[in-house]
Amino acid sequence: MTVDPDVVVIGGGVIGSAISLGLAMRGKRVTVLDGADIAHRASRGNFSLIWVQSKGLGMPGYADWARKAALSWPVFAEQLERLSGVDLAFIQPGGLHLTLSEGELEARKRVFIRLREQCGGVDPYPWEILDAAQVKRMLPEVGPTVTGASYCPLDGQANSLRLLRALHIGGNRSNVSYRPLHIVTTIEHRGGEFVIKTDKGTFTAGKVVLTAGHDNARLGPMVGLDVPVRPQKGEILVTEKVRPFLYYPTINVRQTDEGGVQLGDSVEETGFDDTVDLRVLSAIAGRITKMFPLLENVNIVRTWGALRVMPRDGKPIYDQSKTCPGAFVATAHSGVSMASVHMLEVPRMIAAGALDAELSCFTSERFQ
Amino acid sequence: MTRIASCKSRTQVKFQFNGETLTAFNGDSVAAALLASNAGPFRTTPVSHAPRNPYCMMGICFDCLVTIDGVGNRQACLCEVTDGMQVETQLGRRDIAK
């Protein structure tokens, strides 16, 4: 006899996997309905930063949430590594946003000052503007055209592919029932329960969580949730593995623990087209080799395009349906940065049946 | 096409592998020259440090990586050996900071 799960989580990317693992850790029976490998999976294409600086402009609550996520990452990483046996290659030395002109550096500074004003005169997280000489001391390989950088000590990086794998292994070891290739066709709210039909059978649960990335836009209205997300393409290049020289992650170039250097990234509104464009790749490579001239003769071994799941205003959406209580949505462009709170915090709220007040700024009411 | 028997009449070149002088025929790839001299390993891998020698000899497998004249991660099967060339084992990740 099969027992219905307490919660069905739709979407097994980095957000759905973190939430479902967190629910399982709280003793909930969880079934994850995931799509196919050909789905547009932001979790497998992202840049893998844990990034705080400049998050929250226009929404102070997001700055607080991002700070909390970054501060929770060490505990999260330790728990998940212990549970899964997977090394997440997590480091948090702080991150730099390098600039190539005085104007760019000035613009960085204005971001933090505006953020401070929006947060009642108090910085929501620490930041510093570094001049060229200070940057050179931290990153001796920067080129002469780098004018400076903004620095936030909470920024870091991980290996996002291993993060996803660790969450899946952790889920498996915590009795999360993971069902790939289950495409959800309809969700109905009947007698306080959710009846979820897929092409491979029907599932029933008291709660449902939408973490299906781009597909949230389709699934949300089935349970009375408005989830305005759109694809936004980013292209990335990866070099051959080289000796460590990049000791801090930066917003658009970082070195992985294994030695490859990731160069990013573009911001393109091309719908569901995730192909790479040589002109875009070459512009990225041109800008990054100005920052690090030693990369000029390094071989590129891989390039790809991936589609960010971008909410209309760029900020995460966490919400519970008013018409179908028990139906939640969690979607964000920053699934890696937020992975910690998605496992440690959000599942507690879903289990309790109400999102905390600190998440009230993230509901989709703001779009109406 | 060059018959193997006629190779004996080809010009010889001398090159160094990890400081040792080896002889090859003009026109050989670096990989062919090293294999003919029974020299190796060509590289050690960046993550597990396993020793490797060429596998495909046609530019696909990247297991023949060596350092040539100070430039790391060169594919030995795609580079022609030249007189006086300095070839070294590629130890793990390429050093680009030099």
CSV table of C-alpha atoms in Angstrom, one decimal, chain A residues 141 240-245 255-260 294-295 297-299 301, chain B residues 45-47 62 65 71-75 90-98:
chain,number,residue,atom,x,y,z
A,141,GLU,CA,47.2,39.2,-12.1
A,240,GLU,CA,41.2,24.6,-19.7
A,241,LYS,CA,42.3,23.8,-16.2
A,242,VAL,CA,45.1,26.1,-15.0
A,243,ARG,CA,47.0,26.7,-11.8
A,244,PRO,CA,45.2,28.8,-9.2
A,245,PHE,CA,45.6,32.6,-9.8
A,255,GLN,CA,38.2,29.9,-11.1
A,256,THR,CA,36.7,26.6,-10.0
A,257,ASP,CA,38.4,24.4,-7.4
A,258,GLU,CA,39.5,22.1,-10.3
A,259,GLY,CA,41.3,24.9,-12.1
A,260,GLY,CA,38.9,25.8,-15.0
A,294,LEU,CA,47.2,36.4,-18.7
A,295,LEU,CA,44.1,34.6,-20.0
A,297,ASN,CA,46.5,32.6,-24.6
A,298,VAL,CA,44.5,30.2,-22.6
A,299,ASN,CA,42.3,27.7,-24.4
A,301,VAL,CA,37.3,24.2,-23.9
B,45,THR,CA,45.8,14.7,-14.6
B,46,PRO,CA,44.7,18.0,-12.9
B,47,VAL,CA,42.4,16.4,-10.3
B,62,PHE,CA,43.7,15.5,-24.7
B,65,LEU,CA,49.2,17.1,-23.2
B,71,VAL,CA,53.8,26.7,-23.1
B,72,GLY,CA,51.6,24.3,-21.1
B,73,ASN,CA,48.8,22.0,-22.3
B,74,ARG,CA,50.0,21.5,-25.8
B,75,GLN,CA,48.5,18.5,-27.7
B,90,GLN,CA,52.6,18.4,-18.2
B,91,LEU,CA,52.2,18.1,-14.4
B,92,GLY,CA,48.6,18.7,-13.5
B,93,ARG,CA,47.1,22.1,-14.3
B,94,ARG,CA,48.8,24.4,-16.7
B,95,ASP,CA,50.7,27.3,-15.2
B,96,ILE,CA,49.7,30.5,-17.0
B,97,ALA,CA,51.2,32.9,-14.5
B,98,LYS,CA,54.7,32.6,-15.9
